[in-house]
Amino acid sequence: MQDVRFHAFHGVMPQEGRVGADFLVSVRVGIALEKAMQSDDVEDTLNYAELYQLVQREMAVPSRLLEHVAGRIVKAIGKDFPDVTSIDLKLTKLNPPMGADCAGASVEIHLINDKTI
């Protein structure tokens, strides 16, 4: 999933908890595709609609730090999709309140599933 937009209430500043901000989430997961390539059955792969629902659920929980939100998302992916072998996640707060004209502030996580996520 690339650049999925959410309005959420993450941030350190009090007004961020009241009015929220816009965020982009991109997630790339590694998973064996051989079975789905043969079967043409969604049960043999990672259902990206379910992945979206997971990310949506985690984005709805307010946090102060982007790192905390990103960590919750990758933990939930590892728990709900145990066959995932890697996760690349980018979480961007658009137009952050820091007094600069910038497109956004981001955190990125790159994990290999060694059964610790």
Short mmCIF file of N, CA, C and O in Angstrom, two decimals:
data_model
loop_
_atom_site.label_atom_id
_atom_site.label_comp_id
_atom_site.label_asym_id
_atom_site.label_seq_id
_atom_site.Cartn_x
_atom_site.Cartn_y
_atom_site.Cartn_z
N MET A 1 0.87 -1.16 0.00
CA MET A 1 0.00 0.00 0.00
C MET A 1 0.91 1.22 0.00
O MET A 1 1.84 1.28 0.78
N GLN A 2 0.58 2.16 -0.84
CA GLN A 2 1.44 3.33 -0.95
C GLN A 2 0.64 4.62 -0.74
O GLN A 2 -0.40 4.82 -1.36
N ASP A 3 1.16 5.45 0.15
CA ASP A 3 0.60 6.78 0.41
C ASP A 3 -0.90 6.76 0.70
O ASP A 3 -1.68 7.50 0.11
N VAL A 4 -1.29 5.92 1.65
CA VAL A 4 -2.68 5.90 2.09
C VAL A 4 -2.85 7.07 3.07
O VAL A 4 -2.08 7.22 4.02
N ARG A 5 -3.86 7.89 2.83
CA ARG A 5 -4.05 9.12 3.61
C ARG A 5 -5.02 8.87 4.77
O ARG A 5 -6.06 8.25 4.59
N PHE A 6 -4.62 9.40 5.93
CA PHE A 6 -5.45 9.33 7.13
C PHE A 6 -5.48 10.70 7.79
O PHE A 6 -4.49 11.43 7.75
N HIS A 7 -6.58 11.03 8.42
CA HIS A 7 -6.63 12.17 9.33
C HIS A 7 -6.62 11.56 10.73
O HIS A 7 -7.47 10.73 11.06
N ALA A 8 -5.61 11.94 11.52
CA ALA A 8 -5.45 11.32 12.84
C ALA A 8 -4.96 12.35 13.84
O ALA A 8 -4.67 13.50 13.48
N PHE A 9 -4.85 11.93 15.08
CA PHE A 9 -4.60 12.85 16.19
C PHE A 9 -3.30 12.49 16.91
O PHE A 9 -3.28 12.27 18.11
N HIS A 10 -2.21 12.46 16.15
CA HIS A 10 -0.89 12.16 16.70
C HIS A 10 -0.10 13.45 16.78
O HIS A 10 -0.12 14.26 15.86
N GLY A 11 0.61 13.63 17.89
CA GLY A 11 1.49 14.78 18.00
C GLY A 11 1.72 15.20 19.43
O GLY A 11 0.95 14.86 20.34
N VAL A 12 2.77 15.97 19.61
CA VAL A 12 3.17 16.44 20.93
C VAL A 12 2.41 17.69 21.33
O VAL A 12 2.09 17.88 22.50
N MET A 13 2.07 18.52 20.36
CA MET A 13 1.41 19.79 20.65
C MET A 13 -0.06 19.56 21.00
O MET A 13 -0.72 18.72 20.39
N PRO A 14 -0.58 20.30 21.98
CA PRO A 14 -1.98 20.09 22.40
C PRO A 14 -2.99 20.23 21.26
O PRO A 14 -3.95 19.46 21.20
N GLN A 15 -2.78 21.18 20.35
CA GLN A 15 -3.75 21.36 19.27
C GLN A 15 -3.78 20.17 18.31
O GLN A 15 -4.79 19.92 17.68
N GLU A 16 -2.69 19.41 18.24
CA GLU A 16 -2.67 18.23 17.38
C GLU A 16 -3.64 17.17 17.90
O GLU A 16 -4.22 16.41 17.12
N GLY A 17 -3.80 17.13 19.20
CA GLY A 17 -4.76 16.19 19.79
C GLY A 17 -6.20 16.62 19.61
O GLY A 17 -7.11 15.81 19.70
N ARG A 18 -6.40 17.92 19.38
CA ARG A 18 -7.77 18.43 19.21
C ARG A 18 -8.20 18.47 17.74
O ARG A 18 -9.30 18.04 17.41
N VAL A 19 -7.36 19.03 16.86
CA VAL A 19 -7.76 19.21 15.46
C VAL A 19 -7.18 18.13 14.55
O VAL A 19 -7.68 17.93 13.45
N GLY A 20 -6.13 17.46 14.99
CA GLY A 20 -5.53 16.42 14.18
C GLY A 20 -4.70 16.95 13.03
O GLY A 20 -4.48 18.15 12.90
N ALA A 21 -4.25 16.03 12.22
CA ALA A 21 -3.42 16.35 11.06
C ALA A 21 -3.60 15.25 10.03
O ALA A 21 -4.18 14.20 10.31
N ASP A 22 -3.07 15.51 8.85
CA ASP A 22 -3.12 14.50 7.78
C ASP A 22 -1.80 13.74 7.75
O ASP A 22 -0.72 14.32 7.93
N PHE A 23 -1.91 12.45 7.49
CA PHE A 23 -0.76 11.54 7.48
C PHE A 23 -0.82 10.68 6.23
O PHE A 23 -1.90 10.36 5.74
N LEU A 24 0.35 10.25 5.77
CA LEU A 24 0.46 9.26 4.71
C LEU A 24 1.16 8.03 5.28
O LEU A 24 2.15 8.15 6.00
N VAL A 25 0.64 6.86 4.94
CA VAL A 25 1.25 5.61 5.36
C VAL A 25 1.53 4.77 4.12
O VAL A 25 0.63 4.56 3.30
N SER A 26 2.77 4.32 4.01
CA SER A 26 3.14 3.36 2.97
C SER A 26 3.68 2.12 3.65
O SER A 26 4.51 2.22 4.56
N VAL A 27 3.20 0.96 3.23
CA VAL A 27 3.62 -0.31 3.81
C VAL A 27 3.94 -1.27 2.68
O VAL A 27 3.15 -1.46 1.76
N ARG A 28 5.12 -1.86 2.78
CA ARG A 28 5.50 -2.94 1.85
C ARG A 28 5.83 -4.15 2.71
O ARG A 28 6.61 -4.05 3.65
N VAL A 29 5.20 -5.27 2.41
CA VAL A 29 5.45 -6.49 3.18
C VAL A 29 6.00 -7.56 2.25
O VAL A 29 5.62 -7.66 1.08
N GLY A 30 6.90 -8.35 2.79
CA GLY A 30 7.41 -9.51 2.07
C GLY A 30 6.64 -10.74 2.48
O GLY A 30 6.40 -10.96 3.67
N ILE A 31 6.23 -11.49 1.49
CA ILE A 31 5.49 -12.73 1.76
C ILE A 31 5.71 -13.66 0.57
O ILE A 31 5.86 -13.20 -0.57
N ALA A 32 5.75 -14.94 0.82
CA ALA A 32 5.91 -15.91 -0.26
C ALA A 32 4.69 -15.85 -1.17
O ALA A 32 3.55 -15.91 -0.70
N LEU A 33 4.93 -15.72 -2.45
CA LEU A 33 3.83 -15.57 -3.41
C LEU A 33 3.58 -16.80 -4.28
O LEU A 33 2.61 -16.83 -5.03
N GLU A 34 4.43 -17.79 -4.16
CA GLU A 34 4.36 -18.93 -5.06
C GLU A 34 2.99 -19.59 -5.08
O GLU A 34 2.44 -19.88 -6.15
N LYS A 35 2.42 -19.81 -3.90
CA LYS A 35 1.14 -20.51 -3.83
C LYS A 35 0.03 -19.69 -4.50
O LYS A 35 -0.76 -20.22 -5.28
N ALA A 36 -0.02 -18.39 -4.22
CA ALA A 36 -1.04 -17.53 -4.82
C ALA A 36 -0.85 -17.40 -6.33
O ALA A 36 -1.83 -17.28 -7.08
N MET A 37 0.39 -17.43 -6.78
CA MET A 37 0.65 -17.35 -8.22
C MET A 37 0.04 -18.55 -8.95
O MET A 37 -0.38 -18.43 -10.10
N GLN A 38 -0.04 -19.67 -8.27
CA GLN A 38 -0.61 -20.88 -8.88
C GLN A 38 -2.12 -20.97 -8.66
O GLN A 38 -2.85 -21.34 -9.56
N SER A 39 -2.58 -20.61 -7.46
CA SER A 39 -3.97 -20.89 -7.10
C SER A 39 -4.95 -19.80 -7.53
O SER A 39 -6.13 -20.08 -7.69
N ASP A 40 -4.48 -18.56 -7.64
CA ASP A 40 -5.37 -17.42 -7.92
C ASP A 40 -6.42 -17.26 -6.83
O ASP A 40 -7.54 -16.86 -7.08
N ASP A 41 -6.03 -17.58 -5.58
CA ASP A 41 -6.94 -17.53 -4.44
C ASP A 41 -6.39 -16.56 -3.40
O ASP A 41 -5.25 -16.69 -2.97
N VAL A 42 -7.20 -15.58 -2.99
CA VAL A 42 -6.76 -14.57 -2.04
C VAL A 42 -6.36 -15.18 -0.69
O VAL A 42 -5.56 -14.61 0.05
N GLU A 43 -6.88 -16.35 -0.37
CA GLU A 43 -6.51 -17.02 0.88
C GLU A 43 -5.05 -17.45 0.89
O GLU A 43 -4.50 -17.74 1.95
N ASP A 44 -4.42 -17.48 -0.28
CA ASP A 44 -3.03 -17.92 -0.38
C ASP A 44 -2.04 -16.76 -0.42
O ASP A 44 -0.87 -16.94 -0.76
N THR A 45 -2.50 -15.57 -0.05
CA THR A 45 -1.63 -14.41 -0.05
C THR A 45 -2.04 -13.48 1.08
O THR A 45 -2.92 -13.80 1.88
N LEU A 46 -1.43 -12.33 1.15
CA LEU A 46 -1.81 -11.32 2.13
C LEU A 46 -2.90 -10.45 1.51
O LEU A 46 -2.69 -9.87 0.46
N ASN A 47 -4.03 -10.40 2.16
CA ASN A 47 -5.16 -9.61 1.68
C ASN A 47 -4.91 -8.15 2.02
O ASN A 47 -4.93 -7.77 3.20
N TYR A 48 -4.70 -7.31 1.01
CA TYR A 48 -4.35 -5.91 1.31
C TYR A 48 -5.53 -5.13 1.87
O TYR A 48 -5.32 -4.11 2.54
N ALA A 49 -6.75 -5.58 1.69
CA ALA A 49 -7.90 -4.93 2.34
C ALA A 49 -7.81 -5.15 3.86
O ALA A 49 -8.09 -4.23 4.64
N GLU A 50 -7.40 -6.34 4.27
CA GLU A 50 -7.22 -6.61 5.69
C GLU A 50 -6.03 -5.82 6.25
O GLU A 50 -6.09 -5.33 7.38
N LEU A 51 -4.98 -5.70 5.46
CA LEU A 51 -3.83 -4.89 5.87
C LEU A 51 -4.24 -3.43 6.06
O LEU A 51 -3.87 -2.80 7.05
N TYR A 52 -5.04 -2.92 5.15
CA TYR A 52 -5.54 -1.54 5.28
C TYR A 52 -6.34 -1.38 6.57
O TYR A 52 -6.16 -0.40 7.31
N GLN A 53 -7.21 -2.32 6.87
CA GLN A 53 -8.03 -2.23 8.09
C GLN A 53 -7.16 -2.23 9.34
O GLN A 53 -7.44 -1.51 10.30
N LEU A 54 -6.10 -3.01 9.34
CA LEU A 54 -5.17 -3.03 10.45
C LEU A 54 -4.51 -1.66 10.63
O LEU A 54 -4.46 -1.12 11.73
N VAL A 55 -4.01 -1.09 9.54
CA VAL A 55 -3.36 0.22 9.60
C VAL A 55 -4.36 1.28 10.04
O VAL A 55 -4.07 2.13 10.89
N GLN A 56 -5.56 1.22 9.50
CA GLN A 56 -6.61 2.18 9.88
C GLN A 56 -6.90 2.10 11.38
O GLN A 56 -7.03 3.13 12.05
N ARG A 57 -6.97 0.91 11.90
CA ARG A 57 -7.23 0.71 13.33
C ARG A 57 -6.12 1.34 14.18
O ARG A 57 -6.39 2.04 15.16
N GLU A 58 -4.88 1.12 13.81
CA GLU A 58 -3.76 1.67 14.59
C GLU A 58 -3.65 3.18 14.43
O GLU A 58 -3.29 3.87 15.38
N MET A 59 -3.97 3.70 13.26
CA MET A 59 -3.91 5.15 13.06
C MET A 59 -4.98 5.86 13.88
O MET A 59 -4.84 7.04 14.20
N ALA A 60 -6.04 5.17 14.26
CA ALA A 60 -7.13 5.78 15.03
C ALA A 60 -6.78 5.92 16.51
O ALA A 60 -7.49 6.60 17.25
N VAL A 61 -5.69 5.31 16.96
CA VAL A 61 -5.28 5.39 18.36
C VAL A 61 -4.28 6.54 18.49
O VAL A 61 -3.17 6.46 17.95
N PRO A 62 -4.64 7.62 19.20
CA PRO A 62 -3.74 8.77 19.30
C PRO A 62 -2.43 8.42 20.01
O PRO A 62 -2.41 7.65 20.98
N SER A 63 -1.35 9.00 19.51
CA SER A 63 -0.03 8.86 20.12
C SER A 63 0.69 10.19 20.00
O SER A 63 0.40 10.98 19.10
N ARG A 64 1.65 10.38 20.86
CA ARG A 64 2.45 11.60 20.79
C ARG A 64 3.50 11.51 19.69
O ARG A 64 3.77 12.49 19.01
N LEU A 65 4.10 10.36 19.50
CA LEU A 65 5.23 10.21 18.59
C LEU A 65 4.89 9.35 17.38
O LEU A 65 4.24 8.31 17.51
N LEU A 66 5.40 9.76 16.22
CA LEU A 66 5.26 8.95 15.01
C LEU A 66 5.92 7.59 15.20
O LEU A 66 5.43 6.57 14.70
N GLU A 67 7.04 7.57 15.90
CA GLU A 67 7.75 6.31 16.14
C GLU A 67 6.86 5.31 16.87
O GLU A 67 6.91 4.11 16.59
N HIS A 68 6.06 5.81 17.79
CA HIS A 68 5.16 4.93 18.56
C HIS A 68 4.08 4.35 17.66
O HIS A 68 3.79 3.14 17.71
N VAL A 69 3.50 5.20 16.82
CA VAL A 69 2.46 4.73 15.89
C VAL A 69 3.05 3.68 14.94
O VAL A 69 2.47 2.61 14.74
N ALA A 70 4.20 4.00 14.36
CA ALA A 70 4.85 3.08 13.42
C ALA A 70 5.17 1.75 14.10
O ALA A 70 4.96 0.68 13.52
N GLY A 71 5.65 1.81 15.33
CA GLY A 71 5.96 0.58 16.06
C GLY A 71 4.73 -0.27 16.31
O GLY A 71 4.77 -1.49 16.19
N ARG A 72 3.61 0.37 16.64
CA ARG A 72 2.37 -0.37 16.85
C ARG A 72 1.91 -1.04 15.55
O ARG A 72 1.44 -2.18 15.57
N ILE A 73 2.05 -0.32 14.44
CA ILE A 73 1.61 -0.88 13.16
C ILE A 73 2.43 -2.11 12.81
O ILE A 73 1.88 -3.16 12.45
N VAL A 74 3.77 -2.03 12.90
CA VAL A 74 4.58 -3.19 12.51
C VAL A 74 4.37 -4.36 13.47
O VAL A 74 4.36 -5.51 13.04
N LYS A 75 4.17 -4.09 14.76
CA LYS A 75 3.87 -5.18 15.69
C LYS A 75 2.56 -5.86 15.32
O LYS A 75 2.45 -7.09 15.36
N ALA A 76 1.54 -5.07 14.99
CA ALA A 76 0.24 -5.64 14.63
C ALA A 76 0.34 -6.45 13.34
O ALA A 76 -0.29 -7.51 13.23
N ILE A 77 1.11 -5.97 12.38
CA ILE A 77 1.30 -6.73 11.14
C ILE A 77 1.95 -8.07 11.45
O ILE A 77 1.50 -9.12 10.97
N GLY A 78 3.01 -8.05 12.27
CA GLY A 78 3.68 -9.30 12.63
C GLY A 78 2.77 -10.27 13.35
O GLY A 78 2.85 -11.48 13.16
N LYS A 79 1.87 -9.73 14.17
CA LYS A 79 0.94 -10.59 14.92
C LYS A 79 -0.17 -11.14 14.03
O LYS A 79 -0.47 -12.33 14.07
N ASP A 80 -0.78 -10.25 13.22
CA ASP A 80 -1.94 -10.66 12.42
C ASP A 80 -1.57 -11.42 11.15
O ASP A 80 -2.40 -12.14 10.60
N PHE A 81 -0.35 -11.22 10.67
CA PHE A 81 0.10 -11.87 9.44
C PHE A 81 1.43 -12.57 9.71
O PHE A 81 2.50 -12.10 9.32
N PRO A 82 1.41 -13.72 10.38
CA PRO A 82 2.65 -14.37 10.80
C PRO A 82 3.53 -14.87 9.65
O PRO A 82 4.71 -15.13 9.86
N ASP A 83 2.99 -14.96 8.44
CA ASP A 83 3.78 -15.42 7.30
C ASP A 83 4.61 -14.31 6.66
O ASP A 83 5.40 -14.56 5.75
N VAL A 84 4.44 -13.08 7.13
CA VAL A 84 5.20 -11.95 6.59
C VAL A 84 6.67 -12.13 6.94
O VAL A 84 7.02 -12.42 8.09
N THR A 85 7.54 -11.95 5.94
CA THR A 85 8.97 -12.12 6.15
C THR A 85 9.71 -10.79 6.32
O THR A 85 10.82 -10.78 6.84
N SER A 86 9.11 -9.69 5.88
CA SER A 86 9.74 -8.38 6.06
C SER A 86 8.66 -7.30 6.00
O SER A 86 7.59 -7.51 5.43
N ILE A 87 8.97 -6.17 6.62
CA ILE A 87 8.06 -5.03 6.62
C ILE A 87 8.87 -3.76 6.41
O ILE A 87 9.86 -3.53 7.09
N ASP A 88 8.44 -2.96 5.45
CA ASP A 88 8.97 -1.61 5.24
C ASP A 88 7.78 -0.68 5.43
O ASP A 88 6.78 -0.79 4.72
N LEU A 89 7.90 0.23 6.39
CA LEU A 89 6.81 1.14 6.69
C LEU A 89 7.34 2.57 6.70
O LEU A 89 8.40 2.84 7.26
N LYS A 90 6.61 3.46 6.07
CA LYS A 90 6.92 4.89 6.12
C LYS A 90 5.66 5.61 6.56
O LYS A 90 4.60 5.44 5.96
N LEU A 91 5.78 6.41 7.62
CA LEU A 91 4.68 7.19 8.17
C LEU A 91 5.08 8.65 8.11
O LEU A 91 6.10 9.04 8.68
N THR A 92 4.29 9.45 7.41
CA THR A 92 4.59 10.86 7.21
C THR A 92 3.47 11.73 7.75
O THR A 92 2.31 11.52 7.42
N LYS A 93 3.84 12.71 8.58
CA LYS A 93 2.90 13.74 9.01
C LYS A 93 3.03 14.88 8.00
O LYS A 93 4.10 15.46 7.84
N LEU A 94 1.93 15.18 7.31
CA LEU A 94 1.95 16.25 6.31
C LEU A 94 1.89 17.61 7.00
O LEU A 94 1.15 17.79 7.97
N ASN A 95 2.67 18.54 6.50
CA ASN A 95 2.68 19.91 7.00
C ASN A 95 2.75 19.97 8.53
O ASN A 95 1.85 20.53 9.18
N PRO A 96 3.81 19.43 9.14
CA PRO A 96 3.89 19.41 10.60
C PRO A 96 4.06 20.81 11.18
O PRO A 96 4.66 21.68 10.53
N PRO A 97 3.55 21.04 12.39
CA PRO A 97 3.61 22.37 12.99
C PRO A 97 4.98 22.65 13.60
O PRO A 97 5.19 22.55 14.82
N MET A 98 5.96 22.98 12.74
CA MET A 98 7.31 23.23 13.25
C MET A 98 7.89 24.53 12.73
O MET A 98 9.07 24.79 12.88
N GLY A 99 7.07 25.36 12.10
CA GLY A 99 7.54 26.66 11.65
C GLY A 99 8.33 26.63 10.37
O GLY A 99 9.01 27.61 10.04
N ALA A 100 8.27 25.55 9.63
CA ALA A 100 8.99 25.44 8.37
C ALA A 100 8.01 25.07 7.27
O ALA A 100 7.01 24.42 7.51
N ASP A 101 8.31 25.50 6.06
CA ASP A 101 7.51 25.12 4.90
C ASP A 101 8.10 23.84 4.34
O ASP A 101 9.11 23.85 3.65
N CYS A 102 7.48 22.70 4.70
CA CYS A 102 7.99 21.41 4.23
C CYS A 102 6.82 20.49 3.91
O CYS A 102 5.70 20.69 4.39
N ALA A 103 7.10 19.50 3.11
CA ALA A 103 6.06 18.56 2.70
C ALA A 103 5.63 17.66 3.86
O ALA A 103 4.48 17.26 3.93
N GLY A 104 6.55 17.33 4.76
CA GLY A 104 6.18 16.47 5.86
C GLY A 104 7.38 16.02 6.66
O GLY A 104 8.53 16.24 6.28
N ALA A 105 7.10 15.39 7.78
CA ALA A 105 8.11 14.77 8.64
C ALA A 105 7.77 13.28 8.71
O ALA A 105 6.61 12.92 8.90
N SER A 106 8.79 12.43 8.53
CA SER A 106 8.54 11.00 8.41
C SER A 106 9.41 10.18 9.33
O SER A 106 10.50 10.60 9.72
N VAL A 107 8.92 8.98 9.61
CA VAL A 107 9.74 7.91 10.18
C VAL A 107 9.60 6.71 9.25
O VAL A 107 8.56 6.52 8.63
N GLU A 108 10.68 5.96 9.16
CA GLU A 108 10.68 4.74 8.36
C GLU A 108 11.20 3.60 9.20
O GLU A 108 12.15 3.78 9.96
N ILE A 109 10.57 2.47 9.06
CA ILE A 109 11.00 1.24 9.75
C ILE A 109 11.20 0.17 8.70
O ILE A 109 10.36 -0.02 7.81
N HIS A 110 12.32 -0.53 8.81
CA HIS A 110 12.62 -1.65 7.91
C HIS A 110 12.94 -2.85 8.79
O HIS A 110 13.93 -2.83 9.51
N LEU A 111 12.09 -3.86 8.75
CA LEU A 111 12.28 -5.03 9.60
C LEU A 111 12.26 -6.31 8.81
O LEU A 111 11.52 -6.46 7.85
N ILE A 112 13.09 -7.24 9.26
CA ILE A 112 13.07 -8.61 8.77
C ILE A 112 12.41 -9.43 9.87
O ILE A 112 12.79 -9.31 11.05
N ASN A 113 11.43 -10.24 9.54
CA ASN A 113 10.71 -11.02 10.54
C ASN A 113 11.54 -12.22 10.96
O ASN A 113 11.51 -13.27 10.34
N ASP A 114 12.26 -12.02 12.06
CA ASP A 114 12.98 -13.13 12.66
C ASP A 114 12.21 -13.68 13.86
O ASP A 114 12.77 -14.21 14.79
N LYS A 115 10.87 -13.44 13.81
CA LYS A 115 9.91 -13.87 14.83
C LYS A 115 10.05 -13.06 16.11
O LYS A 115 9.63 -13.49 17.17
N THR A 116 10.62 -11.85 16.00
CA THR A 116 10.68 -10.96 17.16
C THR A 116 9.78 -9.76 17.02
O THR A 116 9.69 -8.94 17.92
N ILE A 117 9.09 -9.60 15.87
CA ILE A 117 8.18 -8.46 15.71
C ILE A 117 6.76 -8.88 16.01
O ILE A 117 6.43 -10.02 16.01
#
